[in-house]
Coordinates of C-alpha atoms in Angstrom, one line a residue:
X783 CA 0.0 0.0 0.0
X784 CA 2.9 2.2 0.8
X785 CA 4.1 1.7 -2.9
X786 CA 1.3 2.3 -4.6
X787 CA 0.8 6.0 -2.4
X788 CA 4.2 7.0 -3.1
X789 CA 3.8 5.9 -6.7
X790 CA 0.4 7.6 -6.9
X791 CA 1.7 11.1 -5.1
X792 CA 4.8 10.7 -7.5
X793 CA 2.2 10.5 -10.6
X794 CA 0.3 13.4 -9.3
X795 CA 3.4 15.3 -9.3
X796 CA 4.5 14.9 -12.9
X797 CA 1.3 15.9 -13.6
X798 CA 0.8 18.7 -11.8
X799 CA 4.1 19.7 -13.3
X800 CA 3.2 19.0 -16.3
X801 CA -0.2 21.1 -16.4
X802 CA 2.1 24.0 -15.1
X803 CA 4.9 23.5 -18.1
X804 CA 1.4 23.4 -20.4
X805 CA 0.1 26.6 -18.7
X806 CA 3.5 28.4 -18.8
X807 CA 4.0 27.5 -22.3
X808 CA 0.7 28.7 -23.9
X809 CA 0.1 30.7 -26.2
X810 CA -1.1 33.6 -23.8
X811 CA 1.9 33.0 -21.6
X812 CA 4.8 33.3 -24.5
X813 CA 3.1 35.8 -25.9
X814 CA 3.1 38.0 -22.6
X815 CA 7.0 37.0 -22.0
X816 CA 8.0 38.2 -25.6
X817 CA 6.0 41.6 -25.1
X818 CA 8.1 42.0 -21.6
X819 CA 10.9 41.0 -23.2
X820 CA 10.8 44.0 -25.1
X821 CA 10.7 46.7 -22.4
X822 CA 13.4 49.2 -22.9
X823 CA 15.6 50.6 -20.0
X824 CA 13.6 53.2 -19.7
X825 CA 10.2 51.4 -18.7
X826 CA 8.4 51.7 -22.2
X827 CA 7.4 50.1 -25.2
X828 CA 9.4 51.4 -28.7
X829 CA 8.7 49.8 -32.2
X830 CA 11.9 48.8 -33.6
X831 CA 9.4 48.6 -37.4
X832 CA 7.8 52.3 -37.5
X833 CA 9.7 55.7 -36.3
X834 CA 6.0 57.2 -35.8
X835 CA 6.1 54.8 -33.1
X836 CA 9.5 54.8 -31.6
X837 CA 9.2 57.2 -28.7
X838 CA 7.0 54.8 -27.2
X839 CA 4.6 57.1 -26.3
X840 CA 1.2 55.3 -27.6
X841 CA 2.7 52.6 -27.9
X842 CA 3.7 51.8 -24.0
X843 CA 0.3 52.1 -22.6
X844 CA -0.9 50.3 -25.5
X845 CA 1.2 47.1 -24.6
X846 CA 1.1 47.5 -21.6
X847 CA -3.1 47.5 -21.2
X848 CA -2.8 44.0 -23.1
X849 CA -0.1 42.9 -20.1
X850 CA -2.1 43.9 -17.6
X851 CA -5.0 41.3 -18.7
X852 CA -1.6 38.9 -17.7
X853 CA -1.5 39.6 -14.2
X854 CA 1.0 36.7 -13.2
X855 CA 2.9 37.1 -16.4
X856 CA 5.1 40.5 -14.9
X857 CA 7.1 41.5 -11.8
X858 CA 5.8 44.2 -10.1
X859 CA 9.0 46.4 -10.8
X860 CA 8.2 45.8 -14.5
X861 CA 4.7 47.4 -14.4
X862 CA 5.8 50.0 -12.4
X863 CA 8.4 51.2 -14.8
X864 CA 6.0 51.4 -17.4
X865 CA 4.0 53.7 -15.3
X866 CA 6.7 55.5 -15.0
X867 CA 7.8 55.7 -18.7
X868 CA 3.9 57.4 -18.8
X869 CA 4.3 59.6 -16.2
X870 CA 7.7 60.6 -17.5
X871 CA 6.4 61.7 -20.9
X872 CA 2.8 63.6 -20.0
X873 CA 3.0 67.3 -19.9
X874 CA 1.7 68.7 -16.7
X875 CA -1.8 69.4 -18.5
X876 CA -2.3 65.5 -18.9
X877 CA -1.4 65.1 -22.6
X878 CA 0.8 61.9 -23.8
X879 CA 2.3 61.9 -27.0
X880 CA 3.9 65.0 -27.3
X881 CA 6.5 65.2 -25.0
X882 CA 9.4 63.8 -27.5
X883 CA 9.7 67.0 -30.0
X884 CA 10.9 64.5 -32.6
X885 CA 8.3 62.1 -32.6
X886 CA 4.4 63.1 -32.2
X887 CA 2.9 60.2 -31.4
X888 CA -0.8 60.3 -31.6
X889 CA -1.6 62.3 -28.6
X890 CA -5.4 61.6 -28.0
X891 CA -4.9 57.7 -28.5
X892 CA -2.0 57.7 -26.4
X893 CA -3.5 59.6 -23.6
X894 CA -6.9 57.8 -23.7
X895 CA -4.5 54.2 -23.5
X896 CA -2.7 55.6 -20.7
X897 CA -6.0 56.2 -18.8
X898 CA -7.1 52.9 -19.4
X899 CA -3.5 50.9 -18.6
X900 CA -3.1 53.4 -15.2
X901 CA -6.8 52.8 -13.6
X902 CA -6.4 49.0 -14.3
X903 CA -2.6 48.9 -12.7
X904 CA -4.3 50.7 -10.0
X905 CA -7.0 48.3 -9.5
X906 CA -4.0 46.4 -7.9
X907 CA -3.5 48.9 -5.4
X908 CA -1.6 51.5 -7.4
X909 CA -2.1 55.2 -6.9
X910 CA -4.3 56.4 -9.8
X911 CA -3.6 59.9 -10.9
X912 CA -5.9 60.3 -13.9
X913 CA -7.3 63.5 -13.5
X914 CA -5.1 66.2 -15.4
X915 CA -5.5 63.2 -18.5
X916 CA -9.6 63.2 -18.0
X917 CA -9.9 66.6 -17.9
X918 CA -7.3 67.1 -21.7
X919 CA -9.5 64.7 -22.9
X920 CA -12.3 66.5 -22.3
X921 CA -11.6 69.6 -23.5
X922 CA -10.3 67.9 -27.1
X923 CA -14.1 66.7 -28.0
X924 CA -15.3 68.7 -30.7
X925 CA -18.3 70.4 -29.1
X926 CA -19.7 74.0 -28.9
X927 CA -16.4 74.5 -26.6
X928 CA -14.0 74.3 -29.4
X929 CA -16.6 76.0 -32.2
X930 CA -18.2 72.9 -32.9
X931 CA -22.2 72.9 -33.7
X932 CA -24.3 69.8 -33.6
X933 CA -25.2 70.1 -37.5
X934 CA -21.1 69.8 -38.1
X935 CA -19.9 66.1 -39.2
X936 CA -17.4 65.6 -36.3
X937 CA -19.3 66.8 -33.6
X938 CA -19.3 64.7 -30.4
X939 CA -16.0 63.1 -31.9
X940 CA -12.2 63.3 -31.2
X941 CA -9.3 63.3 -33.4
X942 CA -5.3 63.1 -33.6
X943 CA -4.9 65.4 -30.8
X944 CA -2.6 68.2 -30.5
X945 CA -3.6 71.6 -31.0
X946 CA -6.9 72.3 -31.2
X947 CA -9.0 71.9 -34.6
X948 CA -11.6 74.9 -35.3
X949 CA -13.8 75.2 -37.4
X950 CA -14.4 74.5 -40.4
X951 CA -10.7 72.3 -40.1
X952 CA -11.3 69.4 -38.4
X953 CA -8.1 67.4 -39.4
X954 CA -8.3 63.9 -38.9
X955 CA -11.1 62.3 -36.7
X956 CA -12.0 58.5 -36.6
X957 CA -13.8 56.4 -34.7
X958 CA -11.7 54.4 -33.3
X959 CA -9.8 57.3 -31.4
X960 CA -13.2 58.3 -30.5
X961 CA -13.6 55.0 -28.8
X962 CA -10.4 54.8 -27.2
X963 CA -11.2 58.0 -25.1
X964 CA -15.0 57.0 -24.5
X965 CA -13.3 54.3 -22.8
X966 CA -11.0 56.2 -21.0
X967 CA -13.5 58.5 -19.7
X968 CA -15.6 55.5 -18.6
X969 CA -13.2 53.9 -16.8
X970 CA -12.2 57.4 -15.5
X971 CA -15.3 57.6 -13.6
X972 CA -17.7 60.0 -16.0
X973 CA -21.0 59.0 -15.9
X974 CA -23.5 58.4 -19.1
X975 CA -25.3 61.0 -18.2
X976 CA -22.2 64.1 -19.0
X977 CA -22.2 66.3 -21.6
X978 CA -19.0 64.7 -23.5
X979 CA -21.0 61.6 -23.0
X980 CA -24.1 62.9 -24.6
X981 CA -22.6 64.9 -27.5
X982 CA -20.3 61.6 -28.2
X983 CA -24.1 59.7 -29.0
X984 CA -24.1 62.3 -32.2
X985 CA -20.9 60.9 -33.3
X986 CA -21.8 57.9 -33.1
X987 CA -25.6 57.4 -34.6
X988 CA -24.1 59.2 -37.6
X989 CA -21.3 56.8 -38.0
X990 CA -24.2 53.7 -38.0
X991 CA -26.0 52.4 -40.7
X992 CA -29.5 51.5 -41.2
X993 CA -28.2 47.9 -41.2
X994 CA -26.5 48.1 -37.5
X995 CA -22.9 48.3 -38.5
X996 CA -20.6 51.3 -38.5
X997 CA -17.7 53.2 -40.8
X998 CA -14.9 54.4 -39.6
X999 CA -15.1 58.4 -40.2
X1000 CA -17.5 61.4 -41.4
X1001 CA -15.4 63.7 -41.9
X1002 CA -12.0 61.8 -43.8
X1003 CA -13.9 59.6 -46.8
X1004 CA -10.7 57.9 -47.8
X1005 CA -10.5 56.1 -44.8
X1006 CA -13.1 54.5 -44.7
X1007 CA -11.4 51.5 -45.7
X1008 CA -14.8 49.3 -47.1
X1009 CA -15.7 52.5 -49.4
X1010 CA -19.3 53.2 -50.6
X1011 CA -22.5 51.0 -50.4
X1012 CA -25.9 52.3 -51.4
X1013 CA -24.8 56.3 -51.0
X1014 CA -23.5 55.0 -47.9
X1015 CA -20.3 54.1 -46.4
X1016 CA -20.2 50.7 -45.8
X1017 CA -20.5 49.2 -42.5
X1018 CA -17.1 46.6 -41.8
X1019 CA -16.1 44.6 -39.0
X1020 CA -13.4 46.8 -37.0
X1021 CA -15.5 49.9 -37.5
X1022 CA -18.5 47.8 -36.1
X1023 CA -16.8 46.5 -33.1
X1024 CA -15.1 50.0 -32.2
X1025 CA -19.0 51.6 -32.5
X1026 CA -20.5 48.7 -30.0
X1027 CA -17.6 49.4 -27.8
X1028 CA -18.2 52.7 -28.0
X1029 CA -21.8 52.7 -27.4
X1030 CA -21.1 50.7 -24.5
X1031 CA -19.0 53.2 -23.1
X1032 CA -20.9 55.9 -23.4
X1033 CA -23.1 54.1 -21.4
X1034 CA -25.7 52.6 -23.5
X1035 CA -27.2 48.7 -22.2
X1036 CA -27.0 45.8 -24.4
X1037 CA -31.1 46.5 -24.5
X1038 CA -30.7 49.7 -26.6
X1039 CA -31.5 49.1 -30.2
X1040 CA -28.0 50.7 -31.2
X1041 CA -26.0 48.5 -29.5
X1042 CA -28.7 45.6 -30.5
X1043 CA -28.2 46.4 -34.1
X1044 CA -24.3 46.5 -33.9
X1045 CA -24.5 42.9 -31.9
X1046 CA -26.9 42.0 -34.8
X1047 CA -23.9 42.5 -37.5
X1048 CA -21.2 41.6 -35.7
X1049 CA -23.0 38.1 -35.6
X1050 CA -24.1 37.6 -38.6
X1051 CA -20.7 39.2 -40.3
X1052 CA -18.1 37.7 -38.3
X1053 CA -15.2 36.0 -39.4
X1054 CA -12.3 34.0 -37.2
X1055 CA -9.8 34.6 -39.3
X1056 CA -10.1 38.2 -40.9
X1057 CA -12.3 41.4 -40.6
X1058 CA -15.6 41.3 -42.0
X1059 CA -17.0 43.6 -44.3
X1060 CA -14.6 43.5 -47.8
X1061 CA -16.0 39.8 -48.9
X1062 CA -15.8 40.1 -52.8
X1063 CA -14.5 43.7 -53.2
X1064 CA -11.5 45.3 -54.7
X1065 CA -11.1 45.8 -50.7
X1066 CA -10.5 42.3 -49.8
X1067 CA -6.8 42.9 -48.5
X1068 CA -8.4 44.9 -46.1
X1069 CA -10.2 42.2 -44.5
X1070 CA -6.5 40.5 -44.0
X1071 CA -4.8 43.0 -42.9
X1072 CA -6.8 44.3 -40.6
X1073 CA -6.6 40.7 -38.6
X1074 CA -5.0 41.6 -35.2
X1075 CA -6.7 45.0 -34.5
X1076 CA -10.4 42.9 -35.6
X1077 CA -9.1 40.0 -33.2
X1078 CA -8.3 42.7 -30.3
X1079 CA -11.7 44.5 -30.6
X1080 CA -13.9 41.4 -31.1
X1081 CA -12.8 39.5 -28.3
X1082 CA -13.6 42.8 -26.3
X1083 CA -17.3 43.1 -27.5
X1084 CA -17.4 40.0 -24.9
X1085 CA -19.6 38.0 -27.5
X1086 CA -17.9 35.3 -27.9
X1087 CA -16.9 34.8 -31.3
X1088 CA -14.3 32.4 -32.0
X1089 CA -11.1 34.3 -33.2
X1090 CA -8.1 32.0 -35.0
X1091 CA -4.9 33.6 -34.9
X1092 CA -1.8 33.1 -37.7
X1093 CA 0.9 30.7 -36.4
X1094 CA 3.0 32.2 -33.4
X1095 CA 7.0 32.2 -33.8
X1096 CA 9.0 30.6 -31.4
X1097 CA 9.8 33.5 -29.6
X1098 CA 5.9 34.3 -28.7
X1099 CA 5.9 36.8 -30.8
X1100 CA 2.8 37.3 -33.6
X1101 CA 3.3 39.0 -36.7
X1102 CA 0.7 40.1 -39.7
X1103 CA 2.3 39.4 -43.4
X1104 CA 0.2 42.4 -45.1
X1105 CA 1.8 45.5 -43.8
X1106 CA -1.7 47.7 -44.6
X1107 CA -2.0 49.3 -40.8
X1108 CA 1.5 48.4 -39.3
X1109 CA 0.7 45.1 -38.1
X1110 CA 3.6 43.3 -39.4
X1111 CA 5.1 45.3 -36.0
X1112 CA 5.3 42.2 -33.7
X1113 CA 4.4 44.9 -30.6
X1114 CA 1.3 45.9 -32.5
X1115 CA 0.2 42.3 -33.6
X1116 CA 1.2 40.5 -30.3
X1117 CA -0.7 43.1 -28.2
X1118 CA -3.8 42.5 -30.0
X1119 CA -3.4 38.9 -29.9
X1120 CA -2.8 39.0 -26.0
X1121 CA -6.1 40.1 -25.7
X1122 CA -7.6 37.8 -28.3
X1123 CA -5.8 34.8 -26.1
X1124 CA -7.0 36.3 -22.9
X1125 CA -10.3 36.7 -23.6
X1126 CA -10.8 32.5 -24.5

């Protein structure tokens, strides 16, 4: 009887350690390594692929929002220094993405990212210190503040950031930087029932079709990436996934007929393997390279829709073959993958 315990606890122990080896090796868990792998001495993230994006200043928070869904993947000391590499580069009026005078770096994303990265890490008993950001992000919507009337296409919206755009120059302004600060100001405490969230519900019922799915901008034509439909442009999976997520952040329930539409699309649209919406179009190379940022987003809508990802390199790193929005950058493309992975 003796044996056969210590036989049994031995057996249990192999696989035990075995289960752990298999949980340390997944997909998830290289993936997270390689992205922490590739923190610089100075706490952030830098593309080594795009200069745009080698300050580090969108991309740190960026990276390190995926991470954080990886709790057990980081030292403490690491997460810190990534904070730090945040605080380091926001101007005392809570704007990231400026502060390297060679290298603007997408201010409004970045700062709406660093929102979003600092109140999770403080979730974990970090200081949050998210007000100066809240209140710069805030004062970039174009509203009636910044000479912006209701009647105007990006009103309720936010763009690149920066100085701000008057009327009638609106610059560039997008959804998905619209979404990315909804979020932020969610998850910074603003309640559904603000102004910025309010005026944002303009943005976004102009940027939805009749058929539930969304386009990516009102005011910039050429980028919406699935072109014109019916007078229309044409709804598509990322830009459909950013408007739910947006909706949803600016406080609308799953019971609204918005965000029920949206759901509706998303569903009967979706593909594992590619964004949806450029099926059979001179688009079509869209659909592909769009794969990691549709993967991100659509494993956020918390539908669960199966997502397939390319094959990972040995070193956990992910990596998109068409180069069409920069996801052939193994930060961009492991990122989004990070949350794909986490979200299963």
């Amino acid at each position: 009887m003796l044996i056969d315990r210590r036989a049994f606890l031995l057996t249990a122990a192999a696989a035990a350690s075995a289960c752990s080896r298999v949980k340390n090796e997944s997909p998830l868990r290289k993936a997270a390594e390689y992205l922490w792998a590739q923190q610089a001495e100075d706490g952030g993230f830098h593309s080594a692929t795009y200069g745009l994006l080698r300050s580090g200043q969108s991309l740190t928070p960026f990276v390190l929002h995926a991470l954080l869904a990886v709790p057990e993947s980081a030292s403490s000391a690491a997460i810190d220094r990534a904070l730090g590499f945040i605080k380091k580069n926001t101007s005392p009026d809570g704007e990231l993405g400026r502060m390297d005078p060679t290298s603007v770096d997408y201010p409004n994303y970045a700062t709406a990212l660093a929102v979003s990265a600092i109140v999770t890490a403080g979730r974990n008993g970090r200081p949050v210190d998210i007000a100066p950001m809240v209140t710069h992000l805030r004062a970039q919507q174009f509203s009636e503040q910044n000479g912006w009337m209701r009647e105007d296409a990006p009103y309720g919206a936010w763009g690149m950031g920066g100085p701000i755009h008057r009327p009638p120059d609106a610059g560039h302004v997008d959804l998905s930087m619209t979404r990315c600060v909804l979020e932020a100001l969610q998850s910074g405490g603003v309640p559904p029932s603000d102004p910025v969230m309010t005026k944002a519900l303009v943005y976004l019922n102009r940027s939805q079709n009749a058929d539930g799915g969304f386009y990516f901008s009102t005011v910039n034509p050429e980028i919406n990436k699935a072109g014109e439909a019916n007078s229309r442009f044409a709804s598509y999976g990322t830009a459909t996934a950013d408007g739910l997520l947006a909706l949803r952040a600016a406080g609308l329930p799953d019971t609204d007929a918005r965000v029920m539409t949206a759901i509706r699309w998303l569903k009967d649209h979706h593909q594992p393997d590619r964004a949806p919406g450029f099926e059979g179009t001179a688009r079509e190379s869209w659909g592909s390279g769009l794969r990691f940022y549709y993967a991100y987003v659509i494993s956020r809508t918390r539908l669960g829709l199966p997502v397939a990802l390319p094959p990972q390199a040995n070193d956990g790193a992910f990596q998109n073959s068409n180069k069409m929005v920069k996801e052939d950058d193994p930060l961009i493309a492991t990122a989004c993958a990070v949350h794909a992975l986490a979200s299963q």
